[in-house]
PDB file of C-alpha atoms in Angstrom:
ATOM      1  CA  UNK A   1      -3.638  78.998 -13.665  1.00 56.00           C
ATOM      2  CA  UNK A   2      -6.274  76.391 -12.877  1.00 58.00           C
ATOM      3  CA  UNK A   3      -6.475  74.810  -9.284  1.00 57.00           C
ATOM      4  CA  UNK A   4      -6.593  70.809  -9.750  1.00 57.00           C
ATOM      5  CA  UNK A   5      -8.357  69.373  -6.719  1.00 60.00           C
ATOM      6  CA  UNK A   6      -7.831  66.134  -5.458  1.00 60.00           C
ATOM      7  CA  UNK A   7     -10.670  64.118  -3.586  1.00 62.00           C
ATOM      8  CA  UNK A   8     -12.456  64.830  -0.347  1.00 72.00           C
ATOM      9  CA  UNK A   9     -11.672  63.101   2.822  1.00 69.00           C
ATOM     10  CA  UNK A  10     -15.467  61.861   2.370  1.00 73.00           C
ATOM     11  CA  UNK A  11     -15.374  60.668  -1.050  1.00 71.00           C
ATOM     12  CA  UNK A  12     -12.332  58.720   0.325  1.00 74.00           C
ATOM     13  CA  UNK A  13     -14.386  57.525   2.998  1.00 75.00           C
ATOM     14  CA  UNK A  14     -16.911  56.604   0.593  1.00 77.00           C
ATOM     15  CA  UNK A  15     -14.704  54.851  -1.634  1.00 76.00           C
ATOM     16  CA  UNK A  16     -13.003  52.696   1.042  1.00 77.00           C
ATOM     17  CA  UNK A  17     -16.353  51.626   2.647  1.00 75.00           C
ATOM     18  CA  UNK A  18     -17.798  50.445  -0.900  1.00 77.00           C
ATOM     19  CA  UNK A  19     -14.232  48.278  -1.425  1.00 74.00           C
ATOM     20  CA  UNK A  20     -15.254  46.845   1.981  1.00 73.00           C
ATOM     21  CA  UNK A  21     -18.403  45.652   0.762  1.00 68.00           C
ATOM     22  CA  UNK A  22     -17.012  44.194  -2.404  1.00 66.00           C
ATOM     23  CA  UNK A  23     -14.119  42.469  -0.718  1.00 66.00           C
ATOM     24  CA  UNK A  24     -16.848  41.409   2.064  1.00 66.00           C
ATOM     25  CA  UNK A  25     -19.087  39.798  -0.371  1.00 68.00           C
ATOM     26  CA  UNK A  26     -16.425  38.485  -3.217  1.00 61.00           C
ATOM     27  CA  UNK A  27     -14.264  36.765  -1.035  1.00 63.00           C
ATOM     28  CA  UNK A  28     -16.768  34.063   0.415  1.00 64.00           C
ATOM     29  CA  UNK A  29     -17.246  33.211  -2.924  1.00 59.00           C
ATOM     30  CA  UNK A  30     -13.644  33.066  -4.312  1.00 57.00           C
ATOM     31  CA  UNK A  31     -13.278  30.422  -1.158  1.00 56.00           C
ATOM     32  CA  UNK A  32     -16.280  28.492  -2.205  1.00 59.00           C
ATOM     33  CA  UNK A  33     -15.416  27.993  -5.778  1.00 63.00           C
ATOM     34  CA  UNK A  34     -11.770  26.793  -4.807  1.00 75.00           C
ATOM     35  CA  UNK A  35     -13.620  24.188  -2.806  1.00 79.00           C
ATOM     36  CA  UNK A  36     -16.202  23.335  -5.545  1.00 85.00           C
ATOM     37  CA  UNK A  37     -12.680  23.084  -7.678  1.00 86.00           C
ATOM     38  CA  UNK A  38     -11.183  20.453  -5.131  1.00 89.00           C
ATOM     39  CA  UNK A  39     -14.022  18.501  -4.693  1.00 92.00           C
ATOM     40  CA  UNK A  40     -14.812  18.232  -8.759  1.00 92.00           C
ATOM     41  CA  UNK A  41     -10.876  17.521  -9.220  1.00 93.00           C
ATOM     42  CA  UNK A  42     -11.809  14.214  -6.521  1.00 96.00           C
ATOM     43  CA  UNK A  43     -14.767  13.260  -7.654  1.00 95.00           C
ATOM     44  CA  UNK A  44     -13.617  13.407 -11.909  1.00 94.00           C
ATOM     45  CA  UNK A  45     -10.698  11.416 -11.079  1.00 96.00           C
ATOM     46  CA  UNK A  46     -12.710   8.637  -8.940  1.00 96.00           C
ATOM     47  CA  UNK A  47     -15.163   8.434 -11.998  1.00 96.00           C
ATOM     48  CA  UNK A  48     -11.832   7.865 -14.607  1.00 96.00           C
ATOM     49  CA  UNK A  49     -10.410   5.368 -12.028  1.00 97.00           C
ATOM     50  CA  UNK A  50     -14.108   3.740 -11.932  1.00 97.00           C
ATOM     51  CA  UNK A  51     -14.473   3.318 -15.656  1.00 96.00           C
ATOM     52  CA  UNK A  52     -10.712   1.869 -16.261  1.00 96.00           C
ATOM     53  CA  UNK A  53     -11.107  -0.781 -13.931  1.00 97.00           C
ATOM     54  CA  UNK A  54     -14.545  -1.748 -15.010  1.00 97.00           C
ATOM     55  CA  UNK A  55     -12.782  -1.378 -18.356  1.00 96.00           C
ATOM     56  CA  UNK A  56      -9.866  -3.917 -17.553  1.00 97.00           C
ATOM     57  CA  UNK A  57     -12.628  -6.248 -16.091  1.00 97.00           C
ATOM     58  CA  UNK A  58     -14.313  -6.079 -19.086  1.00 96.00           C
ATOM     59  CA  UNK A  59     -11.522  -6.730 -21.566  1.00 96.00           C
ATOM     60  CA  UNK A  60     -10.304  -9.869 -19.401  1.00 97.00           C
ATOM     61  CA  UNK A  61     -14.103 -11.350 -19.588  1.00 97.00           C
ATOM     62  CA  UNK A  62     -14.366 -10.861 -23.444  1.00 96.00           C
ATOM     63  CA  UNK A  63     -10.682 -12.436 -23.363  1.00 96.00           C
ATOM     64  CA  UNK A  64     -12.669 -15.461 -21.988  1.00 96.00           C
ATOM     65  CA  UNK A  65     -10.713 -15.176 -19.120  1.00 97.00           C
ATOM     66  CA  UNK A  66      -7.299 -15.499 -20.130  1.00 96.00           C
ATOM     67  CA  UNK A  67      -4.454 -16.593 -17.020  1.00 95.00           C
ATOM     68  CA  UNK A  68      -0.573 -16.523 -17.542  1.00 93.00           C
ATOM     69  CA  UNK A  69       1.486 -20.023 -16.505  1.00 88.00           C
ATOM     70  CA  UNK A  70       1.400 -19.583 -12.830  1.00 89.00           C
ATOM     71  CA  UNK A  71      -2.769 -19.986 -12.979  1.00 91.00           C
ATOM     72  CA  UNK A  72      -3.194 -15.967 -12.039  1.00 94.00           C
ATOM     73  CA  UNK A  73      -5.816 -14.310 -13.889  1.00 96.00           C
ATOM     74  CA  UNK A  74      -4.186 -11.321 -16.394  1.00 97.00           C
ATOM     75  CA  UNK A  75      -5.136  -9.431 -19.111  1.00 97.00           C
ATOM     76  CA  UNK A  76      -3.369  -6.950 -21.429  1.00 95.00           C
ATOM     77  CA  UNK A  77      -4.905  -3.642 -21.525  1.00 94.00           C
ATOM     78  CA  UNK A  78      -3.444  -0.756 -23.195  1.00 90.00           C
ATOM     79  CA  UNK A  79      -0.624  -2.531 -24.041  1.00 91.00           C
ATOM     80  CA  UNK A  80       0.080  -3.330 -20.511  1.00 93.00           C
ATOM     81  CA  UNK A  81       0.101  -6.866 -19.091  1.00 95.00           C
ATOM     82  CA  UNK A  82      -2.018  -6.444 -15.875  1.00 96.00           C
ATOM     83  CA  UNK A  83      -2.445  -8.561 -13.028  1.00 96.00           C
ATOM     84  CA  UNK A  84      -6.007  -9.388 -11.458  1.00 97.00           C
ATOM     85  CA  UNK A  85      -7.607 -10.690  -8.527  1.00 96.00           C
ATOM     86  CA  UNK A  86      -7.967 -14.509  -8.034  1.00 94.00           C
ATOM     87  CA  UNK A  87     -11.079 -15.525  -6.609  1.00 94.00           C
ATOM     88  CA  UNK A  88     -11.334 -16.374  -2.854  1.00 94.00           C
ATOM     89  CA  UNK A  89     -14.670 -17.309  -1.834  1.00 94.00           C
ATOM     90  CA  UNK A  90     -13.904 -17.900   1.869  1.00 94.00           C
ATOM     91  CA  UNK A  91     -12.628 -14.317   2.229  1.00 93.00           C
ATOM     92  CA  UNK A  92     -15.395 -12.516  -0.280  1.00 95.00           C
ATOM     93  CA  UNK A  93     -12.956 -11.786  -3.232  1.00 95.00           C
ATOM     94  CA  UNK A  94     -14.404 -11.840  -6.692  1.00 96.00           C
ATOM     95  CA  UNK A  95     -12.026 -12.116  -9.499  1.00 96.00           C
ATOM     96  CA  UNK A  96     -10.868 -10.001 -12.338  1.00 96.00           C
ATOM     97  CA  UNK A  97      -9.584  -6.765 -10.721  1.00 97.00           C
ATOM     98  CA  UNK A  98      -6.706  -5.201 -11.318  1.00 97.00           C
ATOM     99  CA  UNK A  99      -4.553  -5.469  -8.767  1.00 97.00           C
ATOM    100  CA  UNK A 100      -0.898  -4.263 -10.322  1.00 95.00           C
ATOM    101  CA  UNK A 101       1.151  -4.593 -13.967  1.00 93.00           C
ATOM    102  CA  UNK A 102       2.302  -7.909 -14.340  1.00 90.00           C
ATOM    103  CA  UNK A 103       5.810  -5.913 -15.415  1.00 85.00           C
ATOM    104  CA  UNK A 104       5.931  -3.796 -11.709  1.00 84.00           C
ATOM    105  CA  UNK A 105       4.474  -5.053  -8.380  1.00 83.00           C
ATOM    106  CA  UNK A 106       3.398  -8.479  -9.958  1.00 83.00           C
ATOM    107  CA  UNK A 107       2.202 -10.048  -6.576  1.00 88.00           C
ATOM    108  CA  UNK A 108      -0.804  -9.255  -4.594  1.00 91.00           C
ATOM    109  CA  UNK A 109      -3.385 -11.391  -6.836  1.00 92.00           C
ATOM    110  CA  UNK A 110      -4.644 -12.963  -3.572  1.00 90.00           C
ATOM    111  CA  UNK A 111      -4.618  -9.454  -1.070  1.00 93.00           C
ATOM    112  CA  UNK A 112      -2.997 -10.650   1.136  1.00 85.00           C
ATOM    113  CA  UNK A 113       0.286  -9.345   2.390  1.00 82.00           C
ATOM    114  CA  UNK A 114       1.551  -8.916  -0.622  1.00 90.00           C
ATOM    115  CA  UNK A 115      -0.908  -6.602  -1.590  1.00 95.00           C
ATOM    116  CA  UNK A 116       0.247  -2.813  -0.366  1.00 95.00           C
ATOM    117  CA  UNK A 117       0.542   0.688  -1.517  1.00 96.00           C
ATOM    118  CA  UNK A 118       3.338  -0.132  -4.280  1.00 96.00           C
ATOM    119  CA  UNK A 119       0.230  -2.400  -5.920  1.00 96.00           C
ATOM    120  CA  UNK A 120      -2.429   1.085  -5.046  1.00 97.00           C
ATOM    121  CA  UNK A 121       0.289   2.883  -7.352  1.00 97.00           C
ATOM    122  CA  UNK A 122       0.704   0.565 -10.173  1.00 96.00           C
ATOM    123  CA  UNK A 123      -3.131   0.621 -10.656  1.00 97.00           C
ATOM    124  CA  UNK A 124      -3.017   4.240 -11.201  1.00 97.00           C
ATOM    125  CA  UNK A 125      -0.483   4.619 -13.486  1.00 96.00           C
ATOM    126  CA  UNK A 126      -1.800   1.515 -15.374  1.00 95.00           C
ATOM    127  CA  UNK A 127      -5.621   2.268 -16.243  1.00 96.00           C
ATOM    128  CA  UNK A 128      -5.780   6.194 -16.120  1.00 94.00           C
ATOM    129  CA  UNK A 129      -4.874   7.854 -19.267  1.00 89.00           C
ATOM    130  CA  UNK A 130      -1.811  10.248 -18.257  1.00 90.00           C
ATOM    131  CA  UNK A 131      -2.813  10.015 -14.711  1.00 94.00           C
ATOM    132  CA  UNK A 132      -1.336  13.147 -12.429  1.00 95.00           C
ATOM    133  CA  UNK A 133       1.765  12.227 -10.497  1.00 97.00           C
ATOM    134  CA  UNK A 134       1.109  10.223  -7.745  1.00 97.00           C
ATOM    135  CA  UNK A 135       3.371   8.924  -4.643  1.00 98.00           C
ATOM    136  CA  UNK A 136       3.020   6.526  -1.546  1.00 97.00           C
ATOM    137  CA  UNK A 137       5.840   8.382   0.487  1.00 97.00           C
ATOM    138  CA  UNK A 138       4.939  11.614   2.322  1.00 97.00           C
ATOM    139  CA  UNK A 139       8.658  12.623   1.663  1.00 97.00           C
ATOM    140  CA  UNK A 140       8.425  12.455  -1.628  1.00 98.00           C
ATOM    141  CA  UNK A 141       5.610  14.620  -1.802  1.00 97.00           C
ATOM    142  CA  UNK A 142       6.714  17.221   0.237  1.00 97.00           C
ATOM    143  CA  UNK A 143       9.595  17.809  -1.666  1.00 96.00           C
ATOM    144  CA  UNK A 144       8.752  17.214  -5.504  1.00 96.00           C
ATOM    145  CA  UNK A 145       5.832  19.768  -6.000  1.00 94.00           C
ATOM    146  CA  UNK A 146       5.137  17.944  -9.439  1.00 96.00           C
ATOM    147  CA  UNK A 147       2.960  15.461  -7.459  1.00 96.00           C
ATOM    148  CA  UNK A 148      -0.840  16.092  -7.156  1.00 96.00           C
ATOM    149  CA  UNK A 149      -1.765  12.666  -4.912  1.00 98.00           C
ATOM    150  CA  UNK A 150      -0.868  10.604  -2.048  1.00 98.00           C
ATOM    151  CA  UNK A 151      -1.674   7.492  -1.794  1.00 98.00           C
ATOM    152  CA  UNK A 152      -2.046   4.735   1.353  1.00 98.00           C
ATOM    153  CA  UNK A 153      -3.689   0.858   1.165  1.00 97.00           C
ATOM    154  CA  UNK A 154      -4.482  -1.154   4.201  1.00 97.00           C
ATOM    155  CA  UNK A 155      -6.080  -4.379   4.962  1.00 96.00           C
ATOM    156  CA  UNK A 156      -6.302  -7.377   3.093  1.00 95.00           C
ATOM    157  CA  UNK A 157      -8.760  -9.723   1.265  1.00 94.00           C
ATOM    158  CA  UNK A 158     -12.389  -7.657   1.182  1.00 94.00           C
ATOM    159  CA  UNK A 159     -11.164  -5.341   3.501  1.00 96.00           C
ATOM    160  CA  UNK A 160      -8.069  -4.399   1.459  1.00 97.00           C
ATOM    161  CA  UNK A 161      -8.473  -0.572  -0.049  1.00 98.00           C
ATOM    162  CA  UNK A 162      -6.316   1.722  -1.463  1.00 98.00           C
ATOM    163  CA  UNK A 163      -6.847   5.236  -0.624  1.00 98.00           C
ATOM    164  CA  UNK A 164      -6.187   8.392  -2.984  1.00 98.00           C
ATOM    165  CA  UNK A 165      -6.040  11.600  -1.063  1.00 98.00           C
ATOM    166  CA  UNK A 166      -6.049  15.368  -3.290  1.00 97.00           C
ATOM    167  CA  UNK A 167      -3.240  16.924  -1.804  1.00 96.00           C
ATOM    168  CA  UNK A 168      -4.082  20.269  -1.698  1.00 94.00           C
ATOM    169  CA  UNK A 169      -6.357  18.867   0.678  1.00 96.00           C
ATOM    170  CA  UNK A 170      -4.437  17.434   3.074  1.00 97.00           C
ATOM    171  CA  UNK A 171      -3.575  18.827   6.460  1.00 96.00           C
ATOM    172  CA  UNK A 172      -0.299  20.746   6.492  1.00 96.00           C
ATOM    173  CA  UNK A 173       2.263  21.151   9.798  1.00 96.00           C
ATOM    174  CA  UNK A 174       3.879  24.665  11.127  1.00 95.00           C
ATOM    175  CA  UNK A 175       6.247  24.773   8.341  1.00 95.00           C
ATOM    176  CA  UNK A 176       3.864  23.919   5.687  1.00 95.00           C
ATOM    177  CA  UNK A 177       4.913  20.583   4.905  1.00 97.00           C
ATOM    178  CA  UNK A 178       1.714  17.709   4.219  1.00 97.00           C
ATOM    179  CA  UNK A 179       0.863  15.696   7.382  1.00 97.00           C
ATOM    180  CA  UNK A 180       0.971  11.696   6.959  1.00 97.00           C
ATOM    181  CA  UNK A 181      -2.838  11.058   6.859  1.00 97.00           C
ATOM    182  CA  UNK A 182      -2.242   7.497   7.833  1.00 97.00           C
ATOM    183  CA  UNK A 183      -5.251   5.585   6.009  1.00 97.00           C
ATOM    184  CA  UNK A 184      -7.674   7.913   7.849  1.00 97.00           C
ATOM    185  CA  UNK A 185     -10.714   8.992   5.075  1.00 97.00           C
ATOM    186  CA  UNK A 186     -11.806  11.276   7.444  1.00 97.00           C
ATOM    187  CA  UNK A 187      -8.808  13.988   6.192  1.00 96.00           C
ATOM    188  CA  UNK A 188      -9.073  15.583   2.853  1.00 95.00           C
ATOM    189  CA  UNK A 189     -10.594  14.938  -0.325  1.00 97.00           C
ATOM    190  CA  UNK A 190     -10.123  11.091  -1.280  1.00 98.00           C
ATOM    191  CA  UNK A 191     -11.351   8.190  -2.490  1.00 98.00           C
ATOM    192  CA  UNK A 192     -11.280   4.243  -1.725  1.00 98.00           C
ATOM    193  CA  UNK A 193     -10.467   1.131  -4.339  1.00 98.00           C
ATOM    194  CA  UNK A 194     -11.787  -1.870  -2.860  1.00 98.00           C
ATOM    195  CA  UNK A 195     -10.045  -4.285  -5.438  1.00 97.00           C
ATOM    196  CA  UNK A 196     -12.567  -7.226  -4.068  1.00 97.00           C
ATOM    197  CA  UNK A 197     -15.070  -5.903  -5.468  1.00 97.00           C
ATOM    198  CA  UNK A 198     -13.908  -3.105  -7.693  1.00 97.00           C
ATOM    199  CA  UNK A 199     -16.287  -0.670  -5.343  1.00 97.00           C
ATOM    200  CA  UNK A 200     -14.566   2.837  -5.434  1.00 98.00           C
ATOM    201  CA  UNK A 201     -16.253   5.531  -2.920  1.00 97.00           C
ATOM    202  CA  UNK A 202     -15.759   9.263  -2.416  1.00 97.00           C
ATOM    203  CA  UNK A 203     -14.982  10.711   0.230  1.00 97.00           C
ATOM    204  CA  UNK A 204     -14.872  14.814   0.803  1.00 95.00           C
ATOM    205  CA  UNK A 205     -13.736  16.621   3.925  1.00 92.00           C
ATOM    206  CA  UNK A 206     -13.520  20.158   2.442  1.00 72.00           C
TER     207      UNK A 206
END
């Protein structure tokens, strides 16, 4: 009968030092494509959010400006009553940017107080075209893993932003759960609505 020999301790050697090299040189680049995933997942959404509220702005100027009885400027966009800014010269805000649906939030025409995260949410969910599931309480989206962004606002009149973090991005405790970021853009992937201007900016940290 035939002998069948298995492999030498130095082919073995061999084998285990070339897997080395692989995993040495593939895994770098597995890392730096999830990044380059992240950071295109920030930046495509910023561009959406962009275009639908220079969208909504749009529609209400072709509209010839339309307002509702209460002298706040509106427009209906997608079938969606939406509420927009009022102009303020004294405190640099331009009008005709969303601010909320007429049907949710409904206040926070003038940014001022009554302008908060509840009217950053209703923005999102009103101009993006099946936007991904997004939440203003860190609770919430450490324990409903359908959601894919946090959101914070702070400030008011032209310093008033709203501030969309990734979440995969965000920093995570000891027993994994997402960290608060505050309204910090200096933690994870995220981008700013000033609704004063309609300026959005990008912001990446990973």
């Amino acid at each position: 009968m035939r002998k069948q020999a298995g492999f030498t301790l130095i082919e073995l050697v061999i084998v285990v030092v070339i897997l080395g090299f692989l995993a040495v040189t593939a895994i770098p680049k597995f890392i730096d494509l999830t990044d380059q995933a992240k950071q295109a997942n920030i930046e495509g959404m910023a561009g959406g959010f962009a275009t639908g509220v220079s969208l909504v702005r749009a529609q209400w100027e072709a509209e010839a400006r339309p307002q509702d009885g209460t002298n706040r400027n509106v427009v209906t966009y997608d079938g969606q009553q939406l509420l927009l800014t009022t102009e303020d010269v004294a405190n640099n805000v331009r009008p005709g940017y969303v601010v909320s649906a007429v049907a949710g939030e409904n206040d926070g025409a003038g940014l001022g107080g009554g302008f908060d995260s509840d009217n950053c949410v209703e923005i999102w969910n009103s101009i993006l075209q099946q936007p991904p599931l997004l939440t203003d309480s860190i609770t919430t989206l450490n324990n409903d893993t359908s959601m894919n962004y946090y959101v914070s606002q702070t400030g008011t009149d032209d310093s008033a932003v709203c501030i969309y973090y990734l979440k995969e991005t965000l920093n995570k405790d000891n027993n994994g759960n997402f960290i608060d970021p505050g309204t910090s853009t200096t933690i994870g992937n995220n981008f700013t609505y000033s609704p004063s201007n309609s300026s959005v900016a990008v912001t990446i940290n990973q």
